[in-house]
mmCIF file of C-alpha atoms in Angstrom:
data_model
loop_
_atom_site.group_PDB
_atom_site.id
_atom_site.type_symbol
_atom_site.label_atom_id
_atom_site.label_comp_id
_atom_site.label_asym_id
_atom_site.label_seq_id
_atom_site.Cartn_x
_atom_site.Cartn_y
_atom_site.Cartn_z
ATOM 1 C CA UNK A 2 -0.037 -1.843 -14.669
ATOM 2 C CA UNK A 3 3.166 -0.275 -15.951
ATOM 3 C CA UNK A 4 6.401 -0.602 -13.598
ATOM 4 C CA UNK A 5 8.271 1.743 -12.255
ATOM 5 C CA UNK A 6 12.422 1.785 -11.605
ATOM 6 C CA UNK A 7 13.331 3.730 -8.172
ATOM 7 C CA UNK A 8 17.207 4.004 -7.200
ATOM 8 C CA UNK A 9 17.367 1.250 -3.864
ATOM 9 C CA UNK A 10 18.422 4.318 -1.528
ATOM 10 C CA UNK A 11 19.220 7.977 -0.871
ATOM 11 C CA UNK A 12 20.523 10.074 1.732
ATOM 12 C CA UNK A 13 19.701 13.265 2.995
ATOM 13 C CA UNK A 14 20.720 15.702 5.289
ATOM 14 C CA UNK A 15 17.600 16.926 7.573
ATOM 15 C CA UNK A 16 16.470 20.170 7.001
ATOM 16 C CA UNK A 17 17.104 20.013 3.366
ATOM 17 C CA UNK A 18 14.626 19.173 0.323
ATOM 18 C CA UNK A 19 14.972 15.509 -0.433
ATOM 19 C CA UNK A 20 13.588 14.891 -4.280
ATOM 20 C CA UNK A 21 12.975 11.554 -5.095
ATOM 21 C CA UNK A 22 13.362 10.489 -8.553
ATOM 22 C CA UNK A 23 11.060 7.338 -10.294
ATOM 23 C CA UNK A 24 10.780 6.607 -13.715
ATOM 24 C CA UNK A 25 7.720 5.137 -15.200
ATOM 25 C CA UNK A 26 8.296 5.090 -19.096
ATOM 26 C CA UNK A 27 5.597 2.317 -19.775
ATOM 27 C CA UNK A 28 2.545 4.518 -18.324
ATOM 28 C CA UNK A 29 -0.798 4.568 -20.090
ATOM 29 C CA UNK A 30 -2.674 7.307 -20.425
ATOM 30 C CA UNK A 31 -5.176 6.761 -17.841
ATOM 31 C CA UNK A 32 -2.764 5.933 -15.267
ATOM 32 C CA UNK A 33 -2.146 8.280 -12.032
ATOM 33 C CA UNK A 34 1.448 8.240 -10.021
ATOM 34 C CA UNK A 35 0.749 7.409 -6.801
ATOM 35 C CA UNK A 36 3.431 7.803 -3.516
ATOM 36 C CA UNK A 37 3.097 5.855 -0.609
ATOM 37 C CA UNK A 38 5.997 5.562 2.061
ATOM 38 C CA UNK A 39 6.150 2.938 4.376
ATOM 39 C CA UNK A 40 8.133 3.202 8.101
ATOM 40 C CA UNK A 41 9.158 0.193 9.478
ATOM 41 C CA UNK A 42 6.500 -2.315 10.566
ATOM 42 C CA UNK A 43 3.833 -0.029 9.519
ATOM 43 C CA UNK A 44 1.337 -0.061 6.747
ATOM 44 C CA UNK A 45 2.171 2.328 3.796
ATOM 45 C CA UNK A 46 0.948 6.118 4.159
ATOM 46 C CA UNK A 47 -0.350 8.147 0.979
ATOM 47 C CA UNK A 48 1.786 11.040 -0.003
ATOM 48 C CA UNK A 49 0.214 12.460 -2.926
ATOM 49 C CA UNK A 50 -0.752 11.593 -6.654
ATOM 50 C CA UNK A 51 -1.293 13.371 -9.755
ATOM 51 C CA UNK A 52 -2.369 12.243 -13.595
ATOM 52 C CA UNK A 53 -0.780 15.316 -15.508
ATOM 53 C CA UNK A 54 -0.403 18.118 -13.875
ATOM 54 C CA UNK A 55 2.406 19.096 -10.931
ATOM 55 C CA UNK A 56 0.606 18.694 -7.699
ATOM 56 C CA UNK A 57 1.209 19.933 -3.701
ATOM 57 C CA UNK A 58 -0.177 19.069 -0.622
ATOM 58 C CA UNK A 59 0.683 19.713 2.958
ATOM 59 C CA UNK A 60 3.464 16.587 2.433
ATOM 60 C CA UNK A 61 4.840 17.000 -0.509
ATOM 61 C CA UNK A 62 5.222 17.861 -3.852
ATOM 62 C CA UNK A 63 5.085 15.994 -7.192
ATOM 63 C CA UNK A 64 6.829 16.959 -10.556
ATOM 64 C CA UNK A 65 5.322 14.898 -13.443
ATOM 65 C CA UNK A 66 7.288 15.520 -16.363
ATOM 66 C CA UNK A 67 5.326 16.589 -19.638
ATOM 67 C CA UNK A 68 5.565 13.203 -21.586
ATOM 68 C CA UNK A 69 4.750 11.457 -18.077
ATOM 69 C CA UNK A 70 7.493 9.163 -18.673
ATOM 70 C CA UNK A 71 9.327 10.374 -15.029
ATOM 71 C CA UNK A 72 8.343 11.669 -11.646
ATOM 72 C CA UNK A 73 9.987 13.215 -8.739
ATOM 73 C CA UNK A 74 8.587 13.855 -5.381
ATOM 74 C CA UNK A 75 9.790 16.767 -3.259
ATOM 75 C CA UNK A 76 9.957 16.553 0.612
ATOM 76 C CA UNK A 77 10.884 20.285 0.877
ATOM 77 C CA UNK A 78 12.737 20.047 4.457
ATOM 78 C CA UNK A 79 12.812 16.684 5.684
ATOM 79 C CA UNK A 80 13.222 15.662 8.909
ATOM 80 C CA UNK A 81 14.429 12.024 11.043
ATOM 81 C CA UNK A 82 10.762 11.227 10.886
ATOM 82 C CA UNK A 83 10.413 11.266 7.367
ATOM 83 C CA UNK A 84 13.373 8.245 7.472
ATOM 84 C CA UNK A 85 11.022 5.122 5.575
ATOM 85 C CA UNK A 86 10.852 3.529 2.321
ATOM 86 C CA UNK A 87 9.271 5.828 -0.641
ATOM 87 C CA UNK A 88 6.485 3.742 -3.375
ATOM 88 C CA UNK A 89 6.156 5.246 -6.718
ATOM 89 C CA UNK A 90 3.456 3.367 -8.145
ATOM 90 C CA UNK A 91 1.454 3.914 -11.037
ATOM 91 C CA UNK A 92 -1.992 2.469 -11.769
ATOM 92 C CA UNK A 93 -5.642 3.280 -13.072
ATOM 93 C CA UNK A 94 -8.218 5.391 -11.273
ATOM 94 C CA UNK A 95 -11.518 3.883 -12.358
ATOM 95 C CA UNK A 96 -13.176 0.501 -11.028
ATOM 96 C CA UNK A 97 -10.624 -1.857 -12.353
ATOM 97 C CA UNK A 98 -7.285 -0.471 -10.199
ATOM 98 C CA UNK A 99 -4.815 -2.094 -7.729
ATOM 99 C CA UNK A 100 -1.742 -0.983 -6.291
ATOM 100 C CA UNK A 101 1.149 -3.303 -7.318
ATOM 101 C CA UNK A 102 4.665 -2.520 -5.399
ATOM 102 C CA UNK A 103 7.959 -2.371 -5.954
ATOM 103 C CA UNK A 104 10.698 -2.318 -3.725
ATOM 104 C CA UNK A 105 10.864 1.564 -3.393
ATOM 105 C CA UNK A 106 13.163 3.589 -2.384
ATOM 106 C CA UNK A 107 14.817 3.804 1.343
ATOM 107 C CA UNK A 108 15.603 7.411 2.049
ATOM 108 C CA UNK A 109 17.381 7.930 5.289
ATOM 109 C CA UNK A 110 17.705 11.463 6.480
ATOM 110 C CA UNK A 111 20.793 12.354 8.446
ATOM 111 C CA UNK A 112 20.907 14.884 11.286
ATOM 112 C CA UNK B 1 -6.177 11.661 4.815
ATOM 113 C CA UNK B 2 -8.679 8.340 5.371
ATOM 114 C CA UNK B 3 -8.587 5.958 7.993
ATOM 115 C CA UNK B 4 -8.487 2.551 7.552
ATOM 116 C CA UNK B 5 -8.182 0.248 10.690
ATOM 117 C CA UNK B 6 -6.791 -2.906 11.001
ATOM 118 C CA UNK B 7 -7.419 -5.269 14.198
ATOM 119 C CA UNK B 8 -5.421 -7.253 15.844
ATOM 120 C CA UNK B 9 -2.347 -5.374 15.536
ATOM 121 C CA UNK B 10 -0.525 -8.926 16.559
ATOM 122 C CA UNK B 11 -1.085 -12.222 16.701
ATOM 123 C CA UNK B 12 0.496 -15.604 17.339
ATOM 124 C CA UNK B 13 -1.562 -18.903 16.747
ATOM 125 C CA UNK B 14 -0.822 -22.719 16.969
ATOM 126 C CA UNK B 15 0.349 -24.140 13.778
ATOM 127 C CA UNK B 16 -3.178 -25.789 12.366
ATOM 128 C CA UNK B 17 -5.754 -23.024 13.673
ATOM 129 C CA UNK B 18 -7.319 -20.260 11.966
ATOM 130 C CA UNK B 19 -6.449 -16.383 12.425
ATOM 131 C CA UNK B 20 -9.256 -13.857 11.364
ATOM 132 C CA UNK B 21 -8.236 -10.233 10.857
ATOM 133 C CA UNK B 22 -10.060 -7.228 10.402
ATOM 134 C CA UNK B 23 -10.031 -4.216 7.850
ATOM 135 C CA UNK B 24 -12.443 -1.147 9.078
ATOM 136 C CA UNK B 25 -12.535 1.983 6.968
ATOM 137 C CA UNK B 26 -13.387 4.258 9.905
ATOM 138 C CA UNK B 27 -14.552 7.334 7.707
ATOM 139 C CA UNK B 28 -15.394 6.188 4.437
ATOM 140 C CA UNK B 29 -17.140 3.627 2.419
ATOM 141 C CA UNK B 30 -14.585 1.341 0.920
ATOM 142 C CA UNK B 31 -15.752 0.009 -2.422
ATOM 143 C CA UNK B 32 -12.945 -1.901 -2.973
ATOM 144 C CA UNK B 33 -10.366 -3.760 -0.531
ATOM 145 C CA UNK B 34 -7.076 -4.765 -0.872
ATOM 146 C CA UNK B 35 -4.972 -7.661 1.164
ATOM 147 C CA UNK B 36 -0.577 -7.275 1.318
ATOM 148 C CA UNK B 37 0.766 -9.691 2.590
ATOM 149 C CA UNK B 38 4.816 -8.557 3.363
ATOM 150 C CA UNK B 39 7.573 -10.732 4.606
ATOM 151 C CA UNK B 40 10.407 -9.510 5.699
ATOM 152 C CA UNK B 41 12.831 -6.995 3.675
ATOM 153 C CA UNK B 42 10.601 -7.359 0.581
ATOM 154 C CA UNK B 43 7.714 -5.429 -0.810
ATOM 155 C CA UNK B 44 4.415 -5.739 -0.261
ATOM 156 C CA UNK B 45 2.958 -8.629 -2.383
ATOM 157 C CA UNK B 46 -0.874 -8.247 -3.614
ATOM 158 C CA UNK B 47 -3.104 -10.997 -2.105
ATOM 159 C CA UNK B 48 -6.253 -10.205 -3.144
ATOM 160 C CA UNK B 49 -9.192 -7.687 -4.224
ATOM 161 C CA UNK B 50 -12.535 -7.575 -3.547
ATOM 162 C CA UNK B 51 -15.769 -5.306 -3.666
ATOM 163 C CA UNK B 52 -18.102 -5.172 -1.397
ATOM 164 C CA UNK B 53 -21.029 -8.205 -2.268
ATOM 165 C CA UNK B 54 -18.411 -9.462 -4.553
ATOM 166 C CA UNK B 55 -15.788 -12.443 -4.453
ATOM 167 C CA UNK B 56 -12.947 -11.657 -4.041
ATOM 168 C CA UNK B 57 -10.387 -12.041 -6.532
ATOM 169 C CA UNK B 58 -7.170 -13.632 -5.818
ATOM 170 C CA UNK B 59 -3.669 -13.106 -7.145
ATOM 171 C CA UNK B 60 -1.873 -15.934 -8.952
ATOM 172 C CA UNK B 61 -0.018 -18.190 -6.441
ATOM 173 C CA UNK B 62 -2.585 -16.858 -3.576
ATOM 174 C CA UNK B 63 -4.555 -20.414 -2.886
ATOM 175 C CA UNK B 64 -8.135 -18.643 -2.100
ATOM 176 C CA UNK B 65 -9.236 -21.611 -0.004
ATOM 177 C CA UNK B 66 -6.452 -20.993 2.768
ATOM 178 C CA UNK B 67 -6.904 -17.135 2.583
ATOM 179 C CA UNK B 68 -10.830 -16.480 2.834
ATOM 180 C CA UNK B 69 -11.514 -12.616 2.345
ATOM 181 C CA UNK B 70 -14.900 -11.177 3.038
ATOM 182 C CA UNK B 71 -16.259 -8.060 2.319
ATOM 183 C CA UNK B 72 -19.765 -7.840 3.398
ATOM 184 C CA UNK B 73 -20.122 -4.629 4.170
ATOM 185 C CA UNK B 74 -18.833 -1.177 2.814
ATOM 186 C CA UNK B 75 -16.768 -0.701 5.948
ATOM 187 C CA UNK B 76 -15.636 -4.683 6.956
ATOM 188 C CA UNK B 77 -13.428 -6.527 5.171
ATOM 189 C CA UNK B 78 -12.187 -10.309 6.833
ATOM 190 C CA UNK B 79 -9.389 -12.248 5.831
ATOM 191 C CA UNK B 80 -9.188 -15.424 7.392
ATOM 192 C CA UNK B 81 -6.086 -17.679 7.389
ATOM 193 C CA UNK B 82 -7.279 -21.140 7.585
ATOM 194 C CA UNK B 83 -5.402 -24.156 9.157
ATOM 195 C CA UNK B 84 -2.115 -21.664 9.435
ATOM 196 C CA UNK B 85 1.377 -22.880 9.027
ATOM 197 C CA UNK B 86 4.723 -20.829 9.896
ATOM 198 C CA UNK B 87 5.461 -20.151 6.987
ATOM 199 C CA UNK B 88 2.059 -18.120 6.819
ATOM 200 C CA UNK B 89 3.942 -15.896 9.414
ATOM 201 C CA UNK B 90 4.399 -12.650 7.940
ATOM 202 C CA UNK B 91 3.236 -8.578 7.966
ATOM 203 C CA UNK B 92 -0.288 -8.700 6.770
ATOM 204 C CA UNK B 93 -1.822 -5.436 5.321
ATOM 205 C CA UNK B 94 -5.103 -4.158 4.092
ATOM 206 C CA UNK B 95 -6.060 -1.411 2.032
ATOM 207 C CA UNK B 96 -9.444 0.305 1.247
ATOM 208 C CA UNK B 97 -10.661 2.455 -1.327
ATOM 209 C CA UNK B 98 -14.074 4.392 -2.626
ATOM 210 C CA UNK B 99 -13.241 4.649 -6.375
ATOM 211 C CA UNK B 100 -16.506 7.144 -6.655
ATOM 212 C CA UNK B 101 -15.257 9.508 -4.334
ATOM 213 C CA UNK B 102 -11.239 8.878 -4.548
ATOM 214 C CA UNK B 103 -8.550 7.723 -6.727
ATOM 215 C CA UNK B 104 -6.007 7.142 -3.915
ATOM 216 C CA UNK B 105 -6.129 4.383 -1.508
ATOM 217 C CA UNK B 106 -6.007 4.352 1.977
ATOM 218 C CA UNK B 107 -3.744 1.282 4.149
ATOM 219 C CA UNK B 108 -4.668 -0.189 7.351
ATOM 220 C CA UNK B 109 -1.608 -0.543 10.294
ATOM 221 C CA UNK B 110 -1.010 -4.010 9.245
ATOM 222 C CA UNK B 111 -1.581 -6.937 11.484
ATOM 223 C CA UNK B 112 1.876 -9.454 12.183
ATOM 224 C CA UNK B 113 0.949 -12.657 12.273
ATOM 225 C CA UNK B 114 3.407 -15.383 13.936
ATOM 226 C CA UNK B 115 2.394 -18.888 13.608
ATOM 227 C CA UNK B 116 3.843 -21.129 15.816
#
């Protein structure tokens, strides 16, 4: 599975969009971006994913760049609860697929 | 999103004993499972995989005869920590996933497991 490099922490204010940046320059063609974010003593929670194209759900957003090689994901206005450690992870869809993490990023969001 | 459900939430055992923990995917049949184990201010560390009617298969490092993992049915994974030790002690997770229906995978609350 390629790796991905996601800056230790980030801050932001609550209310505001919080965009979380991961690079993943090693990805294969077949591989999806996954998010997961994990609160403290609690088992990860999916965000969102996407192969290609930019995707949006109810959580978040996700920016793929064109050559794939970065990702960002968009909380548009977080809030204290959203205050947990953020997985990019990138890995293959069919049969043969596992989710390998890194250490993620902590976002805390500031009232 | 899916739910995945992990029982006990908690558990201490005797050094020497064997802990058994659950992995139910509640709404969906899990063709594949997945077993985390996470110590404390790291990541979550792959144990194992397994499909259902399958062995599982087991990380490098992960000694398979310590952690048993069954996954007999499409909704029940086990993993089984034989003759447990503290340093066993740690933030076990599972994970579940139907790769025919889904690409993402769903994780279970985790279980914390204190050996003492």
């Amino acid at each position: 599975d390629a790796k991905t490099t996601q800056p230790t922490s980030m801050d932001c204010a609550e209310g505001r969009a919080a965009n979380l940046p991961c690079n993943h320059s090693t990805i294969s063609g077949n591989e999806y971006v996954y998010w997961y974010r994990q609160i403290h003593s609690q088992g990860p929670q999916y965000i969102i994913h996407g192969l290609k194209n930019n995707e949006t759900n109810e959580m978040a957003s996700l920016i793929i760049t064109e050559d794939r090689k970065s990702s960002t994901l968009i909380l548009p206005h977080a809030t204290l609860r959203d205050t947990a450690v953020y997985y990019c992870i990138v890995g293959g869809g069919g049969s043969n697929y596992k989710l390998t993490f890194g250490k993620g990023t902590l976002l805390t969001v500031n009232p | 999103g899916a739910v995945v459900s992990q029982h006990p939430s908690w558990v201490i055992c005797k050094s020497g004993t064997s802990v058994k923990i659950e992995c139910r995917s509640l709404d969906f049949q899990a063709t594949t499972m997945f077993w985390y184990r996470q110590f404390p201010k790291q990541s979550l560390m792959l144990m194992a995989t397994s499909n259902e009617g399958s062995k599982a298969t087991y990380e490098q490092g992960v000694e398979k005869d310590k952690f048993l993992i069954n996954h007999a049915s499409l909704t029940l994974s086990t993993l089984t920590v034989t003759s447990a030790h503290p340093e066993d002690s740690s933030f076990y997770i599972c994970s579940a996933r139907d790769f025919e229906v889904n690409t993402e995978a769903f994780f279970g609350q985790g279980t914390r497991l204190t050996v003492v």
